[in-house]
Coordinates of C-alpha atoms in Angstrom, one line a residue:
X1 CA -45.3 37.7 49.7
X2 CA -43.3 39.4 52.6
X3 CA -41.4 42.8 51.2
X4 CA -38.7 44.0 52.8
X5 CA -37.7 47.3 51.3
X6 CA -34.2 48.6 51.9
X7 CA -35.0 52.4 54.0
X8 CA -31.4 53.6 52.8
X9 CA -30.6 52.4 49.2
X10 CA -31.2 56.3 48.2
X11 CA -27.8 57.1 50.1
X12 CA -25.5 55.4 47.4
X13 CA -25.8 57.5 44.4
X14 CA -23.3 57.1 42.4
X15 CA -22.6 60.2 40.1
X16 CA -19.8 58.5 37.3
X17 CA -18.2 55.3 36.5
X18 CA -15.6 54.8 34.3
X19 CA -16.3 53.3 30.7
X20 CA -14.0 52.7 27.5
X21 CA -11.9 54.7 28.4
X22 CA -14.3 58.3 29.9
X23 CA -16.3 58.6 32.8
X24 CA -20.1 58.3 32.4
X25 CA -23.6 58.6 34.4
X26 CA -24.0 55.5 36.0
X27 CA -26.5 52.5 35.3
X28 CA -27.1 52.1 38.5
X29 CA -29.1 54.4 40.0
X30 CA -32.1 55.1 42.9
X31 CA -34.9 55.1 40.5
X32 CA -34.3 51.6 39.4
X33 CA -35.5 50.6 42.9
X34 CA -38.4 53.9 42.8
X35 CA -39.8 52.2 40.0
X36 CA -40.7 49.3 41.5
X37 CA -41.7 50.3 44.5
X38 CA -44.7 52.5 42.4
X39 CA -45.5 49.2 40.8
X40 CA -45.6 47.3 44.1
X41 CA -48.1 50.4 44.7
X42 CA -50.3 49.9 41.3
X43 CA -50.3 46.0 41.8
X44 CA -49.5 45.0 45.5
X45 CA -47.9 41.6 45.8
X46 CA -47.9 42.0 50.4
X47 CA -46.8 43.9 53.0
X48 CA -43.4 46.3 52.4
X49 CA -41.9 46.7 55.3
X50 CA -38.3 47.6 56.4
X51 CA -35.6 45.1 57.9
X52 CA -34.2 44.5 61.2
X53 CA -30.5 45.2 61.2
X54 CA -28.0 42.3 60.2
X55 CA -26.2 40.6 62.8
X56 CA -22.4 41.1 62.1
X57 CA -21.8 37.5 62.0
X58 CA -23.5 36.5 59.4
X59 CA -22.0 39.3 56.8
X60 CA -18.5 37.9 58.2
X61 CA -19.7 34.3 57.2
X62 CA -20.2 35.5 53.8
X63 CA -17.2 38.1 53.6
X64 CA -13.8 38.5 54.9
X65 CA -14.1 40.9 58.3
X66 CA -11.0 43.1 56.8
X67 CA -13.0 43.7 53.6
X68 CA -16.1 44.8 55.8
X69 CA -13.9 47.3 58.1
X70 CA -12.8 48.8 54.9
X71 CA -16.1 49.1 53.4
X72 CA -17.1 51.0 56.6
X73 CA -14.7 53.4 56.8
X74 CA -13.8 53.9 53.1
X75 CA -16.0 57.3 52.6
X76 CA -14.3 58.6 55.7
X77 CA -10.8 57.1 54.7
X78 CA -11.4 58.8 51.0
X79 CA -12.4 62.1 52.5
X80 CA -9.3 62.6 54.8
X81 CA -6.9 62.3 52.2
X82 CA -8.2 65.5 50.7
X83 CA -11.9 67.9 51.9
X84 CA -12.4 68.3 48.0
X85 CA -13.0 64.4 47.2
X86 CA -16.5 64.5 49.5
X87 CA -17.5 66.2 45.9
X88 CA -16.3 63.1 44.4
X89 CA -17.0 59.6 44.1
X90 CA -13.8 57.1 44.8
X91 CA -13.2 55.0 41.6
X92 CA -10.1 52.1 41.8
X93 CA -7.0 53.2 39.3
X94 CA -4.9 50.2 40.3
X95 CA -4.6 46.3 41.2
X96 CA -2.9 43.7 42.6
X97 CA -2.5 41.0 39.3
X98 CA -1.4 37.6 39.3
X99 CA 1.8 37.1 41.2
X100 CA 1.0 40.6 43.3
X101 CA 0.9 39.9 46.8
X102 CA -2.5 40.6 48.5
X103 CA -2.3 39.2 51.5
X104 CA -1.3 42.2 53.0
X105 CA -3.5 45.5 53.4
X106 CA -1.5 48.5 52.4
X107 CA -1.6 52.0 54.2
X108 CA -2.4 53.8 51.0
X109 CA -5.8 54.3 50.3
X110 CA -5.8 54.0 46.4
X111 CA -3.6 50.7 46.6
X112 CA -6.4 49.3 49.3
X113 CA -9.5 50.7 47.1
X114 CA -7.6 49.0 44.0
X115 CA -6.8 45.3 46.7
X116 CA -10.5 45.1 47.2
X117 CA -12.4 45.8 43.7
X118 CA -11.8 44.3 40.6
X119 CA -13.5 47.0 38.0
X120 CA -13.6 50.6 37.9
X121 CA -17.0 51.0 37.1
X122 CA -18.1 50.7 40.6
X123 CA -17.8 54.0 42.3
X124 CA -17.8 53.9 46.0
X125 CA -20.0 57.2 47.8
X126 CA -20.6 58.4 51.0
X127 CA -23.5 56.3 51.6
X128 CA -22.2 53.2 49.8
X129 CA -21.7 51.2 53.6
X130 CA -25.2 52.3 54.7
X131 CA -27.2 51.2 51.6
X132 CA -24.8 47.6 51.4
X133 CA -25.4 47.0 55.2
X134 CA -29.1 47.8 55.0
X135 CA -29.6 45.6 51.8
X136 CA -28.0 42.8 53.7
X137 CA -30.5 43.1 56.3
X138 CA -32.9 42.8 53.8
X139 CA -31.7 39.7 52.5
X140 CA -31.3 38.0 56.1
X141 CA -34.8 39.4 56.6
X142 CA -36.6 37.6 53.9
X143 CA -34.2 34.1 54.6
X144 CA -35.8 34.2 58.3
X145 CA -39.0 34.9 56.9
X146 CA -38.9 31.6 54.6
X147 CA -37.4 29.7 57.4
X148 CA -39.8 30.7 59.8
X149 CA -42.9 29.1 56.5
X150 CA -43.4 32.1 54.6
X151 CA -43.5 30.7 50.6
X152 CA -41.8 33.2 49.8
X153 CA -39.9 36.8 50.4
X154 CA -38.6 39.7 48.8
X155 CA -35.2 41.6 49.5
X156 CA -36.3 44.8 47.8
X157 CA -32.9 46.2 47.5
X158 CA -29.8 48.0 45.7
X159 CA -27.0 48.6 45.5
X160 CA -27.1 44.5 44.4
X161 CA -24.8 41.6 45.4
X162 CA -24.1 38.9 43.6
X163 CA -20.5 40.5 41.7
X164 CA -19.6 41.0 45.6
X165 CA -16.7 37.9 46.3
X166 CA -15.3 37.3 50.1
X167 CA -13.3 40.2 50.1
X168 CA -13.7 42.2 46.4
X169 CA -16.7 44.6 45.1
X170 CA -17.6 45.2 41.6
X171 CA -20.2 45.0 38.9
X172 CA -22.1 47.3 41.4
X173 CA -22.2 45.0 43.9
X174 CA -20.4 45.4 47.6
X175 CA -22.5 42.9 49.8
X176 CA -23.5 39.7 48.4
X177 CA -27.0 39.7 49.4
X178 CA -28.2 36.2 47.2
X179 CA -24.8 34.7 49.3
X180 CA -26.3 36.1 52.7
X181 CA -29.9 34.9 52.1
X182 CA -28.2 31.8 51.4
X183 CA -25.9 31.4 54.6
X184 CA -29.3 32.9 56.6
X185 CA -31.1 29.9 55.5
X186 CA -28.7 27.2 56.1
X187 CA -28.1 28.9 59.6
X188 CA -31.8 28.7 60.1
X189 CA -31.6 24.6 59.1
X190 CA -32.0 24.2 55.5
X191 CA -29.5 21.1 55.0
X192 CA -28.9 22.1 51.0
X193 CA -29.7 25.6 49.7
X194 CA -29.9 26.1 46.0
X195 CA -29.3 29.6 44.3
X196 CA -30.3 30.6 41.0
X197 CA -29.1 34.1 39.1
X198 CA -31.1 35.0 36.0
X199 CA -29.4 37.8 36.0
X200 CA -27.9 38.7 32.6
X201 CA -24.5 39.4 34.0
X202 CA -22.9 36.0 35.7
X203 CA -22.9 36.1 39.1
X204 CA -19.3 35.5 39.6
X205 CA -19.3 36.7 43.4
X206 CA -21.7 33.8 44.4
X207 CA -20.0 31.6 42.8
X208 CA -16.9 32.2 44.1
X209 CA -18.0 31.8 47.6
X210 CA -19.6 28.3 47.4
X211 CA -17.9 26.9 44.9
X212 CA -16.1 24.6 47.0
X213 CA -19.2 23.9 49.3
X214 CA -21.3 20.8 48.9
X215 CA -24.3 22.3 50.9
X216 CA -25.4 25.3 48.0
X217 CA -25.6 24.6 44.6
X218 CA -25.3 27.9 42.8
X219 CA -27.1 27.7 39.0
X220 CA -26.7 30.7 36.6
X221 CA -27.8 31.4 33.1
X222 CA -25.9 34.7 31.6
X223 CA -24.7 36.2 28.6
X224 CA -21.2 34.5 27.3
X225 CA -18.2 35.7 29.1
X226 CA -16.1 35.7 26.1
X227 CA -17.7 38.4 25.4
X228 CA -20.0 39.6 28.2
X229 CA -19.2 41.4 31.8
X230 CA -17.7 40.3 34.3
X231 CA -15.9 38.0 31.3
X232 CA -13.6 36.2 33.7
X233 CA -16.1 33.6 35.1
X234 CA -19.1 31.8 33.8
X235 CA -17.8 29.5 31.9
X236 CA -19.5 25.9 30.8
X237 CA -16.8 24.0 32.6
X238 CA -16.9 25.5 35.9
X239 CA -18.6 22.6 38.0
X240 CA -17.7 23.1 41.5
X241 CA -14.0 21.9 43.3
X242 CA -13.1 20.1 46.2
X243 CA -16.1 19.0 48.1
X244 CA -18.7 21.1 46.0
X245 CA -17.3 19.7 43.1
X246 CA -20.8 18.9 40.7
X247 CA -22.0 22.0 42.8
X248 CA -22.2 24.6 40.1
X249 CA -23.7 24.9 36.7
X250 CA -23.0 27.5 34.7
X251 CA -25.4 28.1 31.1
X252 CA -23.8 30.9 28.9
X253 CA -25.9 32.1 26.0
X254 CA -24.7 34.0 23.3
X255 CA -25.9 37.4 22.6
X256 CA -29.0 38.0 20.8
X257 CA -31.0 35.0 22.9
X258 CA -34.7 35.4 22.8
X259 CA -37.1 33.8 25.7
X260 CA -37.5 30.5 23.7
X261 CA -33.8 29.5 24.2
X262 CA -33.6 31.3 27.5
X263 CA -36.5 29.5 28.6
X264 CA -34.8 25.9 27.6
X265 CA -32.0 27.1 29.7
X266 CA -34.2 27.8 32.6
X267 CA -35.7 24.2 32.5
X268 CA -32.4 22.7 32.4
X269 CA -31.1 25.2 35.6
X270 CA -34.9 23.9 37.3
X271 CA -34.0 20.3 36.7
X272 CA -30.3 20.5 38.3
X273 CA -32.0 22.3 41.3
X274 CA -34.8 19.4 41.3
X275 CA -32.2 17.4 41.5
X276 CA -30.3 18.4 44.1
X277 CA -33.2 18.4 46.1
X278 CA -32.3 21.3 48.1
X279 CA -34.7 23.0 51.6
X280 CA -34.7 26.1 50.1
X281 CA -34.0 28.5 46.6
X282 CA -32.8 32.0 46.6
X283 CA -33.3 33.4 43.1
X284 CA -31.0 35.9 42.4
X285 CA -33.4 38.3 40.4
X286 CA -32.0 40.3 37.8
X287 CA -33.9 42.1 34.8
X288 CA -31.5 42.8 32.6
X289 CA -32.0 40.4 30.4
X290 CA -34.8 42.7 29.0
X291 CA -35.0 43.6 25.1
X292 CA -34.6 47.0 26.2
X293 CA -31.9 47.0 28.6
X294 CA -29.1 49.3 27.7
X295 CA -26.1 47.6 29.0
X296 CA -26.9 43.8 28.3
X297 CA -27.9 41.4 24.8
X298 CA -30.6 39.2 25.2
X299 CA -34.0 39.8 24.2
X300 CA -37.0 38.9 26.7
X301 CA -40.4 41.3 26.7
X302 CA -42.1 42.6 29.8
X303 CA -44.7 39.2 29.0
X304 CA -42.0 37.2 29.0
X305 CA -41.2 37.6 33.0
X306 CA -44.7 36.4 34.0
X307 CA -43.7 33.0 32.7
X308 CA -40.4 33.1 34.0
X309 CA -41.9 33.9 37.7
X310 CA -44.2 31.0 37.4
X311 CA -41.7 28.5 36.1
X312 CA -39.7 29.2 39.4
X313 CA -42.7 29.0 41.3
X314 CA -43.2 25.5 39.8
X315 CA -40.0 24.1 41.8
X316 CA -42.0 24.0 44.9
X317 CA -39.6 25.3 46.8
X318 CA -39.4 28.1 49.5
X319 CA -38.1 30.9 47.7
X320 CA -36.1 34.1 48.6
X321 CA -35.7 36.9 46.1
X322 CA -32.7 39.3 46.1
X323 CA -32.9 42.4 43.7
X324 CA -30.2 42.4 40.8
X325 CA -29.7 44.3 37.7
X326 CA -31.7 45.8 35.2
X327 CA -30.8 49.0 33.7
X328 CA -33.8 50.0 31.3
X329 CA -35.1 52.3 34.5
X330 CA -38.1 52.8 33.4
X331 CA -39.2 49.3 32.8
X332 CA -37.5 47.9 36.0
X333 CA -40.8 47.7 38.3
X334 CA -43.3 46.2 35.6
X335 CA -40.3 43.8 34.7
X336 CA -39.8 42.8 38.2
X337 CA -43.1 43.0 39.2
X338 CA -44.2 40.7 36.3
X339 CA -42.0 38.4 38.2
X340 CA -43.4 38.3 41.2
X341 CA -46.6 38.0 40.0
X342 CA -46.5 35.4 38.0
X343 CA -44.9 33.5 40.6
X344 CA -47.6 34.4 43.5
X345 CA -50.2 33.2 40.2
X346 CA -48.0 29.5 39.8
X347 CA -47.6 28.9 43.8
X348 CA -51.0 29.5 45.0

């Protein structure tokens, strides 16, 4: 499997985020990546390397060009209001809600933090652009690597992507890297590209961005967003609109599900993608759905993972992998790993 490791994903460190009510240590944080990078070491799965840099117009395929120039000067922006906040991390206080105009980008740098976020538990740092841009690279990386008749890549990266919409960040996520792997493959000539997110949290950013687009079918099994993060997608109902209408399947679980029901899930998620008989499967790769994780509700085992990697691996598809959540640190790389391995097991 061709690794590519994202060289700057150190630089965004978030120090708080904001939750109930007080600010917190993050969930998010370098090590999760660490940790699987001293698996990778223990039980190499191929070659880590670093990407090349992303071309600019494939992150403006994926996301608006006025949401990227903010993203790139936000530190900078944040920093000139006052010399104290480069101490600081910039967290959203306020929004632009339903019947708010945001078609217009306002000269205040709270209101434009606030026009392009949608939680506040998403602190933007002084190395937030270079760690989004690079893990972007390593998405388009591992899509030209597949289209070029590799089985199978790795985008070995955080912060992660798929919370990131065309021109909003959140859930941790500033640059949809699943979305970009996606577009990279289709610009490389896969007629239908097919994504699934296993990630506990719905992927609400990648779904937003095809949903109206017959050429990718996103697929996501997540906790129940009547009661789970980002709660405001991820719903049974939501098929697709417009031409991708039929183009997305959403399967919430309620809290509590072990691998037996998540597993039925994933065979009914496999037999839409079989379906749709796509060129091509990015697979959204998120860990939380560990029993241990301290943020999310379902309850898979370290075991469990090696199964899951081999039942993707049993779609026969070319496969990219983009690096989502997981937030029980120290069990991130066997989790992940177990993954990959099982996978590399099923596809020989």
């Amino acid at each position: 499997m061709l690794i590519y490791a994202n060289p700057r994903h150190a630089a965004h460190d978030g120090r708080q985020e904001m939750f109930r009510g007080k600010l917190v240590p993050c969930h998010e944080v370098p090590a999760r990546l660490e940790h699987v990078l001293a698996e990778l070491g223990r039980r190499p799965l191929g070659e880590i390397q670093a990407p090349p840099p992303v071309p600019r117009a494939l992150l403006e395929a994926v996301h608006a060009s006025r949401y990227l120039r903010f993203l790139e000067t936000a530190w900078d922006d944040w920093v000139a209001l006052d010399p104290a906040n480069a101490a600081l991390d910039a967290l959203p206080s306020v929004w632009p809600v339903r019947g708010f105009r945001a078609d217009l980008e306002p000269d205040n740098f709270a209101a434009r933090l606030g026009l392009y976020s949608f939680d506040a538990g998403t602190p933007l740092t002084a190395g937030t652009w270079a760690a989004a841009e690079a893990g972007a690279a390593c998405a388009a990386a591992a899509a030209t690597a597949v289209t070029g008749g590799a089985r199978a890549a790795l985008a070995l990266t955080r912060p992660p992507g798929h919370h990131a919409g065309h021109d909003f960040f959140g859930g941790y996520c500033f640059v949809n890297n699943a979305a970009v792997a996606a577009q990279a493959l289709r610009d490389g000539g896969a007629r239908r590209v097919a994504v699934l997110d296993v990630d506990y949290h719905h992927g609400n950013g990648t779904q937003s961005l095809f949903y109206e687009r017959a050429d990718v079918l996103t697929v996501s099994i997540h906790g129940d967003p009547r009661t789970e993060y980002p709660f405001y997608l991820g719903h049974a109902d939501e098929t697709g609109a417009v031409h991708g209408l039929g183009c997305n399947l959403n399967l919430p679980l309620p809290a509590g599900t072990d691998f037996a029901g998540w597993r039925q899930a994933l065979g009914t998620a496999l037999a839409r993608i079989a379906a749709f008989a796509p060129d091509a499967l990015v697979v959204a790769l998120g860990v939380d759905t560990y029993e241990g994780d301290p943020i999310s509700r379902f309850r898979l085992a370290s075991d469990d993972y090696l199964r899951v990697g081999a039942e993707i691996a049993g779609a026969g598809l070319p496969t990219v992998f983009t690096l989502e959540g997981g937030y029980a640190v120290a069990a991130m790389g066997v989790n992940v790993v177990n993954v990959l391995e099982g996978f590399e097991a099923a596809a020989r």
